[in-house]
Amino acid sequence: MPKHDPAKLKKVAISLPFGIGSAEWEADTTERKAAWSLYVELVTRIAVQSLEVDQGLVREALNSLYSLFGTTREILKAAGPDVGASKNSVGGIAIAVLNNGLRPFLAKWHPVLQAWEARRPMGVSPKEHEVSWTEEATLRSELAALRGGLEEYAKALAIIAGVKE
């Protein structure tokens, strides 16, 4: 007996972060599979997990966020044009999240952090140097705010993919 495919039965209605708004449509199998792949990539990254002050490096979180560009491109290319590019499609949503959410954040913080990292004295660990940076708390705060939007995106992907949260 074939396994029941729960995602075939409904229209999806989702709220989206980063000023994207909301969308509603009937997601097909291609979109659902792409949404699942994007969901797994997103929820398993340090960038969408809470990064407490005494944990990890913000550099690792920024690298994780940056890698979402390449991963998203690969998932969308593999899914093909059926994944769409309109607002009411997985492809369009993924592209909007990259361009409206991640790109502005990374464009702001990557060069500033890189300049600070270049000033690290010999014998000082990357963690010690990072926590001595006057902008570190601000970056962590803005990262936490971005994470809220990414969590909303992950919930939308879960709905599209038919994942029960």
mmCIF file with all atom_site columns, C-alpha atoms in Angstrom:
data_model
loop_
_atom_site.group_PDB
_atom_site.id
_atom_site.type_symbol
_atom_site.label_atom_id
_atom_site.label_alt_id
_atom_site.label_comp_id
_atom_site.label_asym_id
_atom_site.label_entity_id
_atom_site.label_seq_id
_atom_site.pdbx_PDB_ins_code
_atom_site.Cartn_x
_atom_site.Cartn_y
_atom_site.Cartn_z
_atom_site.occupancy
_atom_site.B_iso_or_equiv
_atom_site.pdbx_formal_charge
_atom_site.auth_seq_id
_atom_site.auth_comp_id
_atom_site.auth_asym_id
_atom_site.auth_atom_id
_atom_site.pdbx_PDB_model_num
ATOM 1   C CA . MET A 1 1   ? 0.000  0.000  0.000   1.00 0.00 ? 1   MET A CA 1
ATOM 2   C CA . PRO A 1 2   ? 1.532  3.371  -0.991  1.00 0.00 ? 2   PRO A CA 1
ATOM 3   C CA . LYS A 1 3   ? 2.282  5.824  1.747   1.00 0.00 ? 3   LYS A CA 1
ATOM 4   C CA . HIS A 1 4   ? -0.242 8.658  2.006   1.00 0.00 ? 4   HIS A CA 1
ATOM 5   C CA . ASP A 1 5   ? 1.238  11.980 0.900   1.00 0.00 ? 5   ASP A CA 1
ATOM 6   C CA . PRO A 1 6   ? -0.251 14.579 3.297   1.00 0.00 ? 6   PRO A CA 1
ATOM 7   C CA . ALA A 1 7   ? 1.001  17.555 1.341   1.00 0.00 ? 7   ALA A CA 1
ATOM 8   C CA . LYS A 1 8   ? -1.203 16.796 -1.677  1.00 0.00 ? 8   LYS A CA 1
ATOM 9   C CA . LEU A 1 9   ? -4.335 17.615 0.204   1.00 0.00 ? 9   LEU A CA 1
ATOM 10  C CA . LYS A 1 10  ? -4.192 21.284 0.978   1.00 0.00 ? 10  LYS A CA 1
ATOM 11  C CA . LYS A 1 11  ? -3.571 24.810 0.043   1.00 0.00 ? 11  LYS A CA 1
ATOM 12  C CA . VAL A 1 12  ? -0.794 26.486 2.037   1.00 0.00 ? 12  VAL A CA 1
ATOM 13  C CA . ALA A 1 13  ? -1.144 29.880 3.660   1.00 0.00 ? 13  ALA A CA 1
ATOM 14  C CA . ILE A 1 14  ? 1.962  31.300 5.291   1.00 0.00 ? 14  ILE A CA 1
ATOM 15  C CA . SER A 1 15  ? 3.273  34.462 6.922   1.00 0.00 ? 15  SER A CA 1
ATOM 16  C CA . LEU A 1 16  ? 6.715  35.551 5.825   1.00 0.00 ? 16  LEU A CA 1
ATOM 17  C CA . PRO A 1 17  ? 9.462  37.594 7.499   1.00 0.00 ? 17  PRO A CA 1
ATOM 18  C CA . PHE A 1 18  ? 11.557 40.566 6.364   1.00 0.00 ? 18  PHE A CA 1
ATOM 19  C CA . GLY A 1 19  ? 8.643  42.580 5.021   1.00 0.00 ? 19  GLY A CA 1
ATOM 20  C CA . ILE A 1 20  ? 7.775  39.907 2.458   1.00 0.00 ? 20  ILE A CA 1
ATOM 21  C CA . GLY A 1 21  ? 4.187  39.595 3.699   1.00 0.00 ? 21  GLY A CA 1
ATOM 22  C CA . SER A 1 22  ? 2.166  36.428 3.245   1.00 0.00 ? 22  SER A CA 1
ATOM 23  C CA . ALA A 1 23  ? 1.394  33.957 0.511   1.00 0.00 ? 23  ALA A CA 1
ATOM 24  C CA . GLU A 1 24  ? -1.242 31.385 -0.302  1.00 0.00 ? 24  GLU A CA 1
ATOM 25  C CA . TRP A 1 25  ? -1.268 28.729 -3.028  1.00 0.00 ? 25  TRP A CA 1
ATOM 26  C CA . GLU A 1 26  ? -1.378 25.016 -3.651  1.00 0.00 ? 26  GLU A CA 1
ATOM 27  C CA . ALA A 1 27  ? 2.146  23.697 -3.273  1.00 0.00 ? 27  ALA A CA 1
ATOM 28  C CA . ASP A 1 28  ? 3.068  20.850 -5.599  1.00 0.00 ? 28  ASP A CA 1
ATOM 29  C CA . THR A 1 29  ? 5.451  17.964 -4.940  1.00 0.00 ? 29  THR A CA 1
ATOM 30  C CA . THR A 1 30  ? 8.462  19.805 -6.395  1.00 0.00 ? 30  THR A CA 1
ATOM 31  C CA . GLU A 1 31  ? 7.880  22.820 -4.170  1.00 0.00 ? 31  GLU A CA 1
ATOM 32  C CA . ARG A 1 32  ? 7.309  20.651 -1.123  1.00 0.00 ? 32  ARG A CA 1
ATOM 33  C CA . LYS A 1 33  ? 10.546 18.734 -1.668  1.00 0.00 ? 33  LYS A CA 1
ATOM 34  C CA . ALA A 1 34  ? 12.472 21.976 -2.150  1.00 0.00 ? 34  ALA A CA 1
ATOM 35  C CA . ALA A 1 35  ? 10.825 23.426 0.973   1.00 0.00 ? 35  ALA A CA 1
ATOM 36  C CA . TRP A 1 36  ? 11.881 20.345 2.942   1.00 0.00 ? 36  TRP A CA 1
ATOM 37  C CA . SER A 1 37  ? 15.497 20.664 1.746   1.00 0.00 ? 37  SER A CA 1
ATOM 38  C CA . LEU A 1 38  ? 15.566 24.364 2.593   1.00 0.00 ? 38  LEU A CA 1
ATOM 39  C CA . TYR A 1 39  ? 13.970 23.675 5.987   1.00 0.00 ? 39  TYR A CA 1
ATOM 40  C CA . VAL A 1 40  ? 16.591 21.060 6.904   1.00 0.00 ? 40  VAL A CA 1
ATOM 41  C CA . GLU A 1 41  ? 19.432 23.353 5.848   1.00 0.00 ? 41  GLU A CA 1
ATOM 42  C CA . LEU A 1 42  ? 18.016 26.237 7.829   1.00 0.00 ? 42  LEU A CA 1
ATOM 43  C CA . VAL A 1 43  ? 17.120 24.577 11.120  1.00 0.00 ? 43  VAL A CA 1
ATOM 44  C CA . THR A 1 44  ? 20.425 22.723 11.431  1.00 0.00 ? 44  THR A CA 1
ATOM 45  C CA . ARG A 1 45  ? 22.598 25.835 11.321  1.00 0.00 ? 45  ARG A CA 1
ATOM 46  C CA . ILE A 1 46  ? 24.195 27.779 14.136  1.00 0.00 ? 46  ILE A CA 1
ATOM 47  C CA . ALA A 1 47  ? 22.760 30.956 12.642  1.00 0.00 ? 47  ALA A CA 1
ATOM 48  C CA . VAL A 1 48  ? 19.205 29.996 13.576  1.00 0.00 ? 48  VAL A CA 1
ATOM 49  C CA . GLN A 1 49  ? 20.063 28.572 16.974  1.00 0.00 ? 49  GLN A CA 1
ATOM 50  C CA . SER A 1 50  ? 20.404 30.807 20.006  1.00 0.00 ? 50  SER A CA 1
ATOM 51  C CA . LEU A 1 51  ? 23.984 32.054 20.326  1.00 0.00 ? 51  LEU A CA 1
ATOM 52  C CA . GLU A 1 52  ? 24.509 32.961 23.961  1.00 0.00 ? 52  GLU A CA 1
ATOM 53  C CA . VAL A 1 53  ? 27.153 35.551 24.872  1.00 0.00 ? 53  VAL A CA 1
ATOM 54  C CA . ASP A 1 54  ? 29.540 32.944 26.223  1.00 0.00 ? 54  ASP A CA 1
ATOM 55  C CA . GLN A 1 55  ? 29.043 30.566 23.286  1.00 0.00 ? 55  GLN A CA 1
ATOM 56  C CA . GLY A 1 56  ? 30.610 30.353 19.875  1.00 0.00 ? 56  GLY A CA 1
ATOM 57  C CA . LEU A 1 57  ? 31.890 33.048 17.592  1.00 0.00 ? 57  LEU A CA 1
ATOM 58  C CA . VAL A 1 58  ? 29.756 35.515 15.680  1.00 0.00 ? 58  VAL A CA 1
ATOM 59  C CA . ARG A 1 59  ? 32.102 34.852 12.754  1.00 0.00 ? 59  ARG A CA 1
ATOM 60  C CA . GLU A 1 60  ? 30.831 31.255 12.626  1.00 0.00 ? 60  GLU A CA 1
ATOM 61  C CA . ALA A 1 61  ? 27.233 32.476 12.646  1.00 0.00 ? 61  ALA A CA 1
ATOM 62  C CA . LEU A 1 62  ? 27.955 34.884 9.765   1.00 0.00 ? 62  LEU A CA 1
ATOM 63  C CA . ASN A 1 63  ? 29.695 32.135 7.797   1.00 0.00 ? 63  ASN A CA 1
ATOM 64  C CA . SER A 1 64  ? 26.712 29.862 8.360   1.00 0.00 ? 64  SER A CA 1
ATOM 65  C CA . LEU A 1 65  ? 24.330 32.555 7.129   1.00 0.00 ? 65  LEU A CA 1
ATOM 66  C CA . TYR A 1 66  ? 26.497 33.248 4.098   1.00 0.00 ? 66  TYR A CA 1
ATOM 67  C CA . SER A 1 67  ? 26.556 29.569 3.163   1.00 0.00 ? 67  SER A CA 1
ATOM 68  C CA . LEU A 1 68  ? 22.758 29.652 2.892   1.00 0.00 ? 68  LEU A CA 1
ATOM 69  C CA . PHE A 1 69  ? 23.159 31.555 -0.383  1.00 0.00 ? 69  PHE A CA 1
ATOM 70  C CA . GLY A 1 70  ? 25.033 28.716 -2.081  1.00 0.00 ? 70  GLY A CA 1
ATOM 71  C CA . THR A 1 71  ? 22.869 26.029 -0.523  1.00 0.00 ? 71  THR A CA 1
ATOM 72  C CA . THR A 1 72  ? 19.647 27.780 -1.523  1.00 0.00 ? 72  THR A CA 1
ATOM 73  C CA . ARG A 1 73  ? 20.899 28.268 -5.088  1.00 0.00 ? 73  ARG A CA 1
ATOM 74  C CA . GLU A 1 74  ? 21.749 24.565 -5.357  1.00 0.00 ? 74  GLU A CA 1
ATOM 75  C CA . ILE A 1 75  ? 18.392 23.437 -3.983  1.00 0.00 ? 75  ILE A CA 1
ATOM 76  C CA . LEU A 1 76  ? 16.469 25.762 -6.304  1.00 0.00 ? 76  LEU A CA 1
ATOM 77  C CA . LYS A 1 77  ? 18.554 24.800 -9.354  1.00 0.00 ? 77  LYS A CA 1
ATOM 78  C CA . ALA A 1 78  ? 18.085 21.097 -8.604  1.00 0.00 ? 78  ALA A CA 1
ATOM 79  C CA . ALA A 1 79  ? 14.331 21.591 -8.198  1.00 0.00 ? 79  ALA A CA 1
ATOM 80  C CA . GLY A 1 80  ? 14.110 23.341 -11.556 1.00 0.00 ? 80  GLY A CA 1
ATOM 81  C CA . PRO A 1 81  ? 11.705 25.992 -12.780 1.00 0.00 ? 81  PRO A CA 1
ATOM 82  C CA . ASP A 1 82  ? 8.660  24.263 -11.277 1.00 0.00 ? 82  ASP A CA 1
ATOM 83  C CA . VAL A 1 83  ? 9.753  25.605 -7.890  1.00 0.00 ? 83  VAL A CA 1
ATOM 84  C CA . GLY A 1 84  ? 8.889  29.068 -9.216  1.00 0.00 ? 84  GLY A CA 1
ATOM 85  C CA . ALA A 1 85  ? 10.162 32.590 -8.811  1.00 0.00 ? 85  ALA A CA 1
ATOM 86  C CA . SER A 1 86  ? 6.906  34.406 -8.014  1.00 0.00 ? 86  SER A CA 1
ATOM 87  C CA . LYS A 1 87  ? 5.962  35.619 -4.543  1.00 0.00 ? 87  LYS A CA 1
ATOM 88  C CA . ASN A 1 88  ? 3.600  32.660 -4.221  1.00 0.00 ? 88  ASN A CA 1
ATOM 89  C CA . SER A 1 89  ? 6.226  29.964 -4.749  1.00 0.00 ? 89  SER A CA 1
ATOM 90  C CA . VAL A 1 90  ? 8.989  28.334 -2.754  1.00 0.00 ? 90  VAL A CA 1
ATOM 91  C CA . GLY A 1 91  ? 11.615 29.738 -5.113  1.00 0.00 ? 91  GLY A CA 1
ATOM 92  C CA . GLY A 1 92  ? 10.291 33.264 -4.865  1.00 0.00 ? 92  GLY A CA 1
ATOM 93  C CA . ILE A 1 93  ? 10.088 33.091 -1.091  1.00 0.00 ? 93  ILE A CA 1
ATOM 94  C CA . ALA A 1 94  ? 13.626 31.704 -0.775  1.00 0.00 ? 94  ALA A CA 1
ATOM 95  C CA . ILE A 1 95  ? 15.039 34.405 -3.055  1.00 0.00 ? 95  ILE A CA 1
ATOM 96  C CA . ALA A 1 96  ? 13.171 37.136 -1.155  1.00 0.00 ? 96  ALA A CA 1
ATOM 97  C CA . VAL A 1 97  ? 14.487 35.865 2.195   1.00 0.00 ? 97  VAL A CA 1
ATOM 98  C CA . LEU A 1 98  ? 18.052 35.931 0.852   1.00 0.00 ? 98  LEU A CA 1
ATOM 99  C CA . ASN A 1 99  ? 17.713 39.382 -0.692  1.00 0.00 ? 99  ASN A CA 1
ATOM 100 C CA . ASN A 1 100 ? 15.515 41.085 1.938   1.00 0.00 ? 100 ASN A CA 1
ATOM 101 C CA . GLY A 1 101 ? 16.755 39.397 5.101   1.00 0.00 ? 101 GLY A CA 1
ATOM 102 C CA . LEU A 1 102 ? 20.218 37.890 4.818   1.00 0.00 ? 102 LEU A CA 1
ATOM 103 C CA . ARG A 1 103 ? 21.904 40.130 2.245   1.00 0.00 ? 103 ARG A CA 1
ATOM 104 C CA . PRO A 1 104 ? 21.401 43.450 4.098   1.00 0.00 ? 104 PRO A CA 1
ATOM 105 C CA . PHE A 1 105 ? 22.531 41.918 7.393   1.00 0.00 ? 105 PHE A CA 1
ATOM 106 C CA . LEU A 1 106 ? 25.654 40.344 5.893   1.00 0.00 ? 106 LEU A CA 1
ATOM 107 C CA . ALA A 1 107 ? 26.477 43.406 3.782   1.00 0.00 ? 107 ALA A CA 1
ATOM 108 C CA . LYS A 1 108 ? 26.461 45.481 6.952   1.00 0.00 ? 108 LYS A CA 1
ATOM 109 C CA . TRP A 1 109 ? 28.318 43.164 9.327   1.00 0.00 ? 109 TRP A CA 1
ATOM 110 C CA . HIS A 1 110 ? 30.711 41.067 7.260   1.00 0.00 ? 110 HIS A CA 1
ATOM 111 C CA . PRO A 1 111 ? 33.130 43.883 6.306   1.00 0.00 ? 111 PRO A CA 1
ATOM 112 C CA . VAL A 1 112 ? 33.022 45.474 9.765   1.00 0.00 ? 112 VAL A CA 1
ATOM 113 C CA . LEU A 1 113 ? 33.804 42.189 11.505  1.00 0.00 ? 113 LEU A CA 1
ATOM 114 C CA . GLN A 1 114 ? 36.452 41.346 8.929   1.00 0.00 ? 114 GLN A CA 1
ATOM 115 C CA . ALA A 1 115 ? 38.210 44.668 9.599   1.00 0.00 ? 115 ALA A CA 1
ATOM 116 C CA . TRP A 1 116 ? 38.164 43.956 13.353  1.00 0.00 ? 116 TRP A CA 1
ATOM 117 C CA . GLU A 1 117 ? 39.474 40.429 12.853  1.00 0.00 ? 117 GLU A CA 1
ATOM 118 C CA . ALA A 1 118 ? 42.382 41.765 10.798  1.00 0.00 ? 118 ALA A CA 1
ATOM 119 C CA . ARG A 1 119 ? 43.493 43.738 13.872  1.00 0.00 ? 119 ARG A CA 1
ATOM 120 C CA . ARG A 1 120 ? 43.827 40.650 16.102  1.00 0.00 ? 120 ARG A CA 1
ATOM 121 C CA . PRO A 1 121 ? 47.222 40.702 17.834  1.00 0.00 ? 121 PRO A CA 1
ATOM 122 C CA . MET A 1 122 ? 49.469 37.643 17.860  1.00 0.00 ? 122 MET A CA 1
ATOM 123 C CA . GLY A 1 123 ? 48.809 35.441 20.884  1.00 0.00 ? 123 GLY A CA 1
ATOM 124 C CA . VAL A 1 124 ? 45.176 36.531 21.288  1.00 0.00 ? 124 VAL A CA 1
ATOM 125 C CA . SER A 1 125 ? 42.576 33.886 20.493  1.00 0.00 ? 125 SER A CA 1
ATOM 126 C CA . PRO A 1 126 ? 39.821 34.679 17.986  1.00 0.00 ? 126 PRO A CA 1
ATOM 127 C CA . LYS A 1 127 ? 37.251 34.387 20.821  1.00 0.00 ? 127 LYS A CA 1
ATOM 128 C CA . GLU A 1 128 ? 39.163 36.772 23.121  1.00 0.00 ? 128 GLU A CA 1
ATOM 129 C CA . HIS A 1 129 ? 39.572 39.252 20.286  1.00 0.00 ? 129 HIS A CA 1
ATOM 130 C CA . GLU A 1 130 ? 35.928 39.028 19.257  1.00 0.00 ? 130 GLU A CA 1
ATOM 131 C CA . VAL A 1 131 ? 34.560 39.616 22.777  1.00 0.00 ? 131 VAL A CA 1
ATOM 132 C CA . SER A 1 132 ? 36.834 42.645 23.201  1.00 0.00 ? 132 SER A CA 1
ATOM 133 C CA . TRP A 1 133 ? 35.215 44.277 20.150  1.00 0.00 ? 133 TRP A CA 1
ATOM 134 C CA . THR A 1 134 ? 32.905 47.164 21.070  1.00 0.00 ? 134 THR A CA 1
ATOM 135 C CA . GLU A 1 135 ? 30.431 46.148 18.326  1.00 0.00 ? 135 GLU A CA 1
ATOM 136 C CA . GLU A 1 136 ? 30.187 42.486 19.374  1.00 0.00 ? 136 GLU A CA 1
ATOM 137 C CA . ALA A 1 137 ? 27.106 42.950 21.588  1.00 0.00 ? 137 ALA A CA 1
ATOM 138 C CA . THR A 1 138 ? 25.338 44.964 18.888  1.00 0.00 ? 138 THR A CA 1
ATOM 139 C CA . LEU A 1 139 ? 26.082 42.312 16.277  1.00 0.00 ? 139 LEU A CA 1
ATOM 140 C CA . ARG A 1 140 ? 24.801 39.562 18.588  1.00 0.00 ? 140 ARG A CA 1
ATOM 141 C CA . SER A 1 141 ? 21.641 41.566 19.255  1.00 0.00 ? 141 SER A CA 1
ATOM 142 C CA . GLU A 1 142 ? 20.986 42.111 15.544  1.00 0.00 ? 142 GLU A CA 1
ATOM 143 C CA . LEU A 1 143 ? 21.770 38.445 14.896  1.00 0.00 ? 143 LEU A CA 1
ATOM 144 C CA . ALA A 1 144 ? 19.112 37.499 17.470  1.00 0.00 ? 144 ALA A CA 1
ATOM 145 C CA . ALA A 1 145 ? 16.588 39.738 15.685  1.00 0.00 ? 145 ALA A CA 1
ATOM 146 C CA . LEU A 1 146 ? 17.496 38.204 12.320  1.00 0.00 ? 146 LEU A CA 1
ATOM 147 C CA . ARG A 1 147 ? 17.123 34.747 13.847  1.00 0.00 ? 147 ARG A CA 1
ATOM 148 C CA . GLY A 1 148 ? 13.497 35.615 14.666  1.00 0.00 ? 148 GLY A CA 1
ATOM 149 C CA . GLY A 1 149 ? 12.831 36.232 10.980  1.00 0.00 ? 149 GLY A CA 1
ATOM 150 C CA . LEU A 1 150 ? 14.638 33.057 10.007  1.00 0.00 ? 150 LEU A CA 1
ATOM 151 C CA . GLU A 1 151 ? 12.545 31.089 12.511  1.00 0.00 ? 151 GLU A CA 1
ATOM 152 C CA . GLU A 1 152 ? 9.416  32.494 10.850  1.00 0.00 ? 152 GLU A CA 1
ATOM 153 C CA . TYR A 1 153 ? 10.833 31.440 7.463   1.00 0.00 ? 153 TYR A CA 1
ATOM 154 C CA . ALA A 1 154 ? 11.555 27.944 8.827   1.00 0.00 ? 154 ALA A CA 1
ATOM 155 C CA . LYS A 1 155 ? 7.938  27.651 10.052  1.00 0.00 ? 155 LYS A CA 1
ATOM 156 C CA . ALA A 1 156 ? 6.699  28.661 6.609   1.00 0.00 ? 156 ALA A CA 1
ATOM 157 C CA . LEU A 1 157 ? 8.941  26.048 4.969   1.00 0.00 ? 157 LEU A CA 1
ATOM 158 C CA . ALA A 1 158 ? 7.658  23.423 7.405   1.00 0.00 ? 158 ALA A CA 1
ATOM 159 C CA . ILE A 1 159 ? 4.066  24.239 6.466   1.00 0.00 ? 159 ILE A CA 1
ATOM 160 C CA . ILE A 1 160 ? 4.851  24.059 2.745   1.00 0.00 ? 160 ILE A CA 1
ATOM 161 C CA . ALA A 1 161 ? 6.725  20.778 3.185   1.00 0.00 ? 161 ALA A CA 1
ATOM 162 C CA . GLY A 1 162 ? 3.881  19.288 5.221   1.00 0.00 ? 162 GLY A CA 1
ATOM 163 C CA . VAL A 1 163 ? 6.019  18.927 8.357   1.00 0.00 ? 163 VAL A CA 1
ATOM 164 C CA . LYS A 1 164 ? 4.142  18.713 11.626  1.00 0.00 ? 164 LYS A CA 1
ATOM 165 C CA . GLU A 1 165 ? 5.906  20.947 14.145  1.00 0.00 ? 165 GLU A CA 1
#
